[in-house]
């Protein structure tokens, strides 16, 4: 059976990972959350006092990058791979608003991107992979057979993220979450290295009014069309 590469890019909190995980499960493919890797490096920088809201030791981080080993391990119970930093499971630590507020600064550094893109290409070299992020269809897998570009209104996305964080017990304000979403949109799409934009051959999905099932069905239909071609 022919195997393909599926790249899912888009703005933050568009539900890329939810749909990408389901697509991977339906096809028996590997799912990779590339954003988790940028979050892992951000967590590494926070832990080593290299970044906070009012300082950033960029050169120190670049020098220390070889000591930040980011990897994934499949969790059978959860049904997806969790992110590890130097063999420590940091899946929960990277989902805080604090990490979200700093991650775009870290993701703009070319040295960070080069290190992570190398790992992403390695994971995807045998295809049968669904990877979500910002530059997957443009930089990591420009030859991916299927590219999806997800968007939704900032309000819809902030409401989703707010619910997710509140459900997890984090005390956050809706306004702070909305501001984070808008700030990241801006930083991610205006940075110099690998900015977020829709690849010419990507299919755009605005999922403001779509259920997860509708998105999944649509993507699986596209996969079937490609496999039959
Ligand atoms: O998908 P996410 O919100 O977890 O991603 C966190 C940040 O990482 C996002 O604001 C931008 C950055 N990112 C990136 O620059 N390139 C990717 N392929 C994935 C994420």
mmCIF file of C-alpha atoms and ligand atoms in Angstrom:
data_model
loop_
_atom_site.group_PDB
_atom_site.id
_atom_site.type_symbol
_atom_site.label_atom_id
_atom_site.label_comp_id
_atom_site.label_asym_id
_atom_site.label_seq_id
_atom_site.Cartn_x
_atom_site.Cartn_y
_atom_site.Cartn_z
ATOM 1 C CA UNK A 1 0.000 0.000 0.000
ATOM 2 C CA UNK A 2 1.328 3.423 -1.008
ATOM 3 C CA UNK A 3 2.239 5.661 1.936
ATOM 4 C CA UNK A 4 2.226 9.409 1.916
ATOM 5 C CA UNK A 5 3.331 12.413 3.961
ATOM 6 C CA UNK A 6 0.668 14.711 5.373
ATOM 7 C CA UNK A 7 1.612 18.257 6.400
ATOM 8 C CA UNK A 8 -0.849 20.226 8.517
ATOM 9 C CA UNK A 9 0.072 23.863 9.064
ATOM 10 C CA UNK A 10 -1.836 26.796 10.427
ATOM 11 C CA UNK A 11 -2.332 29.414 13.087
ATOM 12 C CA UNK A 12 -2.074 28.565 16.784
ATOM 13 C CA UNK A 13 -5.024 26.847 18.455
ATOM 14 C CA UNK A 14 -6.736 25.923 15.200
ATOM 15 C CA UNK A 15 -7.108 22.358 16.468
ATOM 16 C CA UNK A 16 -4.394 21.059 14.144
ATOM 17 C CA UNK A 17 -3.093 18.519 16.625
ATOM 18 C CA UNK A 18 -6.547 17.122 17.473
ATOM 19 C CA UNK A 19 -7.321 16.427 13.830
ATOM 20 C CA UNK A 20 -3.769 15.371 12.946
ATOM 21 C CA UNK A 21 -3.787 12.746 15.727
ATOM 22 C CA UNK A 22 -7.089 11.298 14.457
ATOM 23 C CA UNK A 23 -5.875 11.239 10.852
ATOM 24 C CA UNK A 24 -2.701 9.420 11.932
ATOM 25 C CA UNK A 25 -4.706 6.921 13.963
ATOM 26 C CA UNK A 26 -7.127 6.204 11.100
ATOM 27 C CA UNK A 27 -4.245 5.565 8.696
ATOM 28 C CA UNK A 28 -1.863 3.846 11.123
ATOM 29 C CA UNK A 29 0.659 6.654 10.532
ATOM 30 C CA UNK A 30 3.038 8.324 12.980
ATOM 31 C CA UNK A 31 1.833 11.669 14.355
ATOM 32 C CA UNK A 32 4.411 14.361 15.141
ATOM 33 C CA UNK A 33 3.587 17.588 16.963
ATOM 34 C CA UNK A 34 6.414 19.840 15.789
ATOM 35 C CA UNK A 35 5.182 22.709 17.989
ATOM 36 C CA UNK A 36 5.927 20.515 21.018
ATOM 37 C CA UNK A 37 9.581 20.518 19.944
ATOM 38 C CA UNK A 38 9.758 24.354 19.908
ATOM 39 C CA UNK A 39 7.971 24.330 23.260
ATOM 40 C CA UNK A 40 10.543 21.827 24.592
ATOM 41 C CA UNK A 41 13.438 24.131 23.668
ATOM 42 C CA UNK A 42 11.536 27.034 25.270
ATOM 43 C CA UNK A 43 11.146 24.987 28.461
ATOM 44 C CA UNK A 44 14.866 24.160 28.351
ATOM 45 C CA UNK A 45 15.686 27.891 28.071
ATOM 46 C CA UNK A 46 13.329 28.705 30.971
ATOM 47 C CA UNK A 47 14.778 26.006 33.189
ATOM 48 C CA UNK A 48 18.301 27.288 32.570
ATOM 49 C CA UNK A 49 17.403 30.948 33.215
ATOM 50 C CA UNK A 50 18.054 31.923 29.617
ATOM 51 C CA UNK A 51 14.633 33.453 29.024
ATOM 52 C CA UNK A 52 11.853 35.162 30.966
ATOM 53 C CA UNK A 53 9.375 37.945 30.242
ATOM 54 C CA UNK A 54 12.095 40.572 30.542
ATOM 55 C CA UNK A 55 15.342 38.955 29.442
ATOM 56 C CA UNK A 56 16.672 36.585 26.809
ATOM 57 C CA UNK A 57 20.256 35.273 26.575
ATOM 58 C CA UNK A 58 20.067 34.224 22.959
ATOM 59 C CA UNK A 59 23.792 33.476 22.519
ATOM 60 C CA UNK A 60 23.816 31.295 25.638
ATOM 61 C CA UNK A 61 20.871 29.306 24.335
ATOM 62 C CA UNK A 62 22.526 28.826 20.948
ATOM 63 C CA UNK A 63 25.711 27.630 22.682
ATOM 64 C CA UNK A 64 23.728 25.209 24.869
ATOM 65 C CA UNK A 65 21.543 23.784 22.068
ATOM 66 C CA UNK A 66 23.628 20.598 21.685
ATOM 67 C CA UNK A 67 22.641 19.799 25.309
ATOM 68 C CA UNK A 68 18.916 19.991 24.593
ATOM 69 C CA UNK A 69 17.969 16.605 23.192
ATOM 70 C CA UNK A 70 14.335 16.597 22.072
ATOM 71 C CA UNK A 71 12.668 13.282 21.290
ATOM 72 C CA UNK A 72 9.303 11.509 21.273
ATOM 73 C CA UNK A 73 8.176 8.278 22.929
ATOM 74 C CA UNK A 74 4.899 6.598 22.095
ATOM 75 C CA UNK A 75 2.494 6.361 25.036
ATOM 76 C CA UNK A 76 0.319 3.261 24.503
ATOM 77 C CA UNK A 77 -2.330 4.438 26.935
ATOM 78 C CA UNK A 78 -2.751 7.864 25.333
ATOM 79 C CA UNK A 79 -2.272 6.556 21.799
ATOM 80 C CA UNK A 80 0.223 9.220 20.768
ATOM 81 C CA UNK A 81 3.882 10.108 21.259
ATOM 82 C CA UNK A 82 4.856 12.395 24.127
ATOM 83 C CA UNK A 83 7.726 14.850 24.017
ATOM 84 C CA UNK A 84 10.909 14.323 26.039
ATOM 85 C CA UNK A 85 13.739 16.683 26.893
ATOM 86 C CA UNK A 86 16.954 14.804 27.708
ATOM 87 C CA UNK A 87 14.906 11.684 28.462
ATOM 88 C CA UNK A 88 12.499 13.470 30.809
ATOM 89 C CA UNK A 89 8.807 13.501 29.914
ATOM 90 C CA UNK A 90 7.853 17.198 29.703
ATOM 91 C CA UNK A 91 4.517 16.823 27.893
ATOM 92 C CA UNK A 92 2.605 18.644 30.651
ATOM 93 C CA UNK A 93 5.256 21.285 31.374
ATOM 94 C CA UNK A 94 5.203 22.650 27.831
ATOM 95 C CA UNK A 95 1.466 23.406 27.637
ATOM 96 C CA UNK A 96 1.388 26.340 30.074
ATOM 97 C CA UNK A 97 0.551 29.915 29.089
ATOM 98 C CA UNK A 98 4.060 30.900 30.253
ATOM 99 C CA UNK A 99 5.637 28.635 27.616
ATOM 100 C CA UNK A 100 3.091 29.839 25.023
ATOM 101 C CA UNK A 101 4.091 33.435 25.723
ATOM 102 C CA UNK A 102 7.804 32.784 25.135
ATOM 103 C CA UNK A 103 7.792 30.129 22.414
ATOM 104 C CA UNK A 104 7.505 32.440 19.385
ATOM 105 C CA UNK A 105 10.726 34.201 20.410
ATOM 106 C CA UNK A 106 12.538 30.859 20.584
ATOM 107 C CA UNK A 107 10.974 29.603 17.329
ATOM 108 C CA UNK A 108 12.332 32.634 15.461
ATOM 109 C CA UNK A 109 15.976 31.600 16.045
ATOM 110 C CA UNK A 110 17.481 29.998 12.918
ATOM 111 C CA UNK A 111 19.830 27.725 14.937
ATOM 112 C CA UNK A 112 16.860 26.326 16.892
ATOM 113 C CA UNK A 113 14.900 25.766 13.687
ATOM 114 C CA UNK A 114 17.825 24.048 11.947
ATOM 115 C CA UNK A 115 18.277 21.600 14.848
ATOM 116 C CA UNK A 116 14.566 20.732 15.018
ATOM 117 C CA UNK A 117 13.906 20.596 11.266
ATOM 118 C CA UNK A 118 16.737 18.066 10.965
ATOM 119 C CA UNK A 119 14.997 15.771 13.486
ATOM 120 C CA UNK A 120 11.612 16.296 11.791
ATOM 121 C CA UNK A 121 12.981 15.334 8.366
ATOM 122 C CA UNK A 122 14.614 12.245 9.877
ATOM 123 C CA UNK A 123 11.334 11.118 11.500
ATOM 124 C CA UNK A 124 9.498 11.613 8.192
ATOM 125 C CA UNK A 125 11.998 10.042 5.841
ATOM 126 C CA UNK A 126 9.981 6.827 5.445
ATOM 127 C CA UNK A 127 6.689 8.703 4.919
ATOM 128 C CA UNK A 128 3.519 7.404 6.669
ATOM 129 C CA UNK A 129 3.691 10.503 8.857
ATOM 130 C CA UNK A 130 1.268 13.261 9.813
ATOM 131 C CA UNK A 131 3.128 16.303 11.104
ATOM 132 C CA UNK A 132 1.566 19.552 12.238
ATOM 133 C CA UNK A 133 3.226 22.938 12.681
ATOM 134 C CA UNK A 134 3.863 26.209 10.857
ATOM 135 C CA UNK A 135 6.417 25.349 8.161
ATOM 136 C CA UNK A 136 5.800 21.661 7.506
ATOM 137 C CA UNK A 137 4.392 22.061 3.991
ATOM 138 C CA UNK A 138 6.765 24.895 3.088
ATOM 139 C CA UNK A 139 10.134 23.929 4.635
ATOM 140 C CA UNK A 140 10.152 20.506 6.325
ATOM 141 C CA UNK A 141 8.264 18.475 3.692
ATOM 142 C CA UNK A 142 7.837 20.696 0.622
ATOM 143 C CA UNK A 143 7.102 17.510 -1.375
ATOM 144 C CA UNK A 144 4.347 16.243 0.953
ATOM 145 C CA UNK A 145 1.557 14.617 -1.069
ATOM 146 C CA UNK A 146 -1.119 16.278 1.069
ATOM 147 C CA UNK A 147 -0.848 19.728 2.619
ATOM 148 C CA UNK A 148 -3.563 21.269 4.740
ATOM 149 C CA UNK A 149 -3.609 24.871 5.980
ATOM 150 C CA UNK A 150 -5.928 25.429 8.954
ATOM 151 C CA UNK A 151 -7.373 28.693 10.151
ATOM 152 C CA UNK A 152 -10.212 29.914 12.356
ATOM 153 C CA UNK A 153 -11.146 33.296 13.797
ATOM 154 C CA UNK A 154 -8.969 34.521 16.695
ATOM 155 C CA UNK A 155 -12.027 34.509 18.986
ATOM 156 C CA UNK A 156 -12.885 30.892 18.192
ATOM 157 C CA UNK A 157 -9.292 29.859 18.812
ATOM 158 C CA UNK A 158 -8.936 31.811 22.065
ATOM 159 C CA UNK A 159 -12.182 30.297 23.367
ATOM 160 C CA UNK A 160 -10.905 26.779 22.591
ATOM 161 C CA UNK A 161 -7.524 27.429 24.250
ATOM 162 C CA UNK A 162 -9.166 29.096 27.260
ATOM 163 C CA UNK A 163 -11.376 26.043 27.818
ATOM 164 C CA UNK A 164 -8.399 23.692 27.432
ATOM 165 C CA UNK A 165 -6.308 25.591 30.015
ATOM 166 C CA UNK A 166 -9.217 26.040 32.446
ATOM 167 C CA UNK A 167 -10.134 22.340 32.188
ATOM 168 C CA UNK A 168 -6.551 21.570 33.163
ATOM 169 C CA UNK A 169 -6.851 23.747 36.259
ATOM 170 C CA UNK A 170 -4.775 26.721 35.087
ATOM 171 C CA UNK A 171 -6.071 30.089 36.273
ATOM 172 C CA UNK A 172 -6.011 32.290 33.186
ATOM 173 C CA UNK A 173 -8.111 35.156 31.862
ATOM 174 C CA UNK A 174 -9.812 34.927 28.468
ATOM 175 C CA UNK A 175 -8.292 38.289 27.522
ATOM 176 C CA UNK A 176 -4.740 37.034 28.211
ATOM 177 C CA UNK A 177 -5.346 33.938 26.100
ATOM 178 C CA UNK A 178 -6.782 36.017 23.234
ATOM 179 C CA UNK A 179 -3.810 38.384 23.367
ATOM 180 C CA UNK A 180 -1.408 35.424 23.303
ATOM 181 C CA UNK A 181 -3.135 33.966 20.243
ATOM 182 C CA UNK A 182 -3.011 37.310 18.406
ATOM 183 C CA UNK A 183 0.585 38.018 19.389
ATOM 184 C CA UNK A 184 1.716 34.583 18.227
ATOM 185 C CA UNK A 185 -0.157 34.934 14.908
ATOM 186 C CA UNK A 186 1.786 38.114 14.301
ATOM 187 C CA UNK A 187 5.206 36.813 15.414
ATOM 188 C CA UNK A 188 4.844 33.468 13.630
ATOM 189 C CA UNK A 189 3.836 34.993 10.312
ATOM 190 C CA UNK A 190 6.271 37.917 10.272
ATOM 191 C CA UNK A 191 9.514 36.246 11.447
ATOM 192 C CA UNK A 192 12.366 36.103 8.919
ATOM 193 C CA UNK A 193 13.158 32.375 9.085
ATOM 194 C CA UNK A 194 10.375 30.047 7.873
ATOM 195 C CA UNK A 195 7.380 32.290 8.576
ATOM 196 C CA UNK A 196 3.913 30.806 8.688
ATOM 197 C CA UNK A 197 2.194 31.033 5.330
ATOM 198 C CA UNK A 198 0.037 28.773 3.199
ATOM 199 C CA UNK A 199 2.008 26.702 0.682
ATOM 200 C CA UNK A 200 0.679 27.264 -2.835
ATOM 201 C CA UNK A 201 -0.432 23.649 -3.121
ATOM 202 C CA UNK A 202 -2.013 23.456 0.359
ATOM 203 C CA UNK A 203 -5.764 23.053 0.839
ATOM 204 C CA UNK A 204 -7.161 25.768 3.133
ATOM 205 C CA UNK A 205 -9.681 24.802 5.806
ATOM 206 C CA UNK A 206 -11.380 27.436 7.974
ATOM 207 C CA UNK A 207 -12.717 25.301 10.800
ATOM 208 C CA UNK A 208 -14.533 28.042 12.790
ATOM 209 C CA UNK A 209 -17.802 26.248 12.031
ATOM 210 C CA UNK A 210 -16.655 22.676 11.372
ATOM 211 C CA UNK A 211 -16.789 19.759 13.763
ATOM 212 C CA UNK A 212 -13.714 17.620 14.327
ATOM 213 C CA UNK A 213 -15.468 14.733 12.562
ATOM 214 C CA UNK A 214 -16.170 16.904 9.490
ATOM 215 C CA UNK A 215 -12.512 17.907 9.282
ATOM 216 C CA UNK A 216 -11.368 14.321 9.731
ATOM 217 C CA UNK A 217 -13.741 13.050 7.028
ATOM 218 C CA UNK A 218 -12.617 15.755 4.622
ATOM 219 C CA UNK A 219 -8.914 14.991 5.106
ATOM 220 C CA UNK A 220 -9.410 11.213 4.832
ATOM 221 C CA UNK A 221 -11.336 11.780 1.591
ATOM 222 C CA UNK A 222 -8.370 13.751 0.234
ATOM 223 C CA UNK A 223 -6.040 10.917 1.248
ATOM 224 C CA UNK A 224 -8.212 8.360 -0.574
ATOM 225 C CA UNK A 225 -8.179 10.494 -3.716
ATOM 226 C CA UNK A 226 -4.367 10.700 -3.591
ATOM 227 C CA UNK A 227 -3.976 6.959 -2.915
ATOM 228 C CA UNK A 228 -6.246 6.070 -5.851
ATOM 229 C CA UNK A 229 -4.472 8.416 -8.273
HETATM 230 O O1 LIG B 1 1.557 24.426 17.571
HETATM 231 P P1 LIG B 1 1.984 25.114 18.878
HETATM 232 O O2 LIG B 1 1.095 26.244 19.266
HETATM 233 O O3 LIG B 1 2.230 24.163 19.988
HETATM 234 O O4 LIG B 1 3.409 25.757 18.498
HETATM 235 C C1 LIG B 1 4.124 26.518 19.425
HETATM 236 C C2 LIG B 1 4.952 27.594 18.717
HETATM 237 O O5 LIG B 1 6.034 26.969 18.012
HETATM 238 C C3 LIG B 1 4.223 28.448 17.709
HETATM 239 O O6 LIG B 1 3.808 29.689 18.247
HETATM 240 C C4 LIG B 1 5.212 28.668 16.612
HETATM 241 C C5 LIG B 1 6.254 27.616 16.780
HETATM 242 N N1 LIG B 1 6.285 26.605 15.711
HETATM 243 C C6 LIG B 1 7.045 26.879 14.617
HETATM 244 O O7 LIG B 1 7.610 27.961 14.513
HETATM 245 N N2 LIG B 1 7.184 25.927 13.650
HETATM 246 C C7 LIG B 1 6.556 24.765 13.726
HETATM 247 N N3 LIG B 1 6.724 23.853 12.756
HETATM 248 C C8 LIG B 1 5.739 24.475 14.852
HETATM 249 C C9 LIG B 1 5.615 25.435 15.825
#
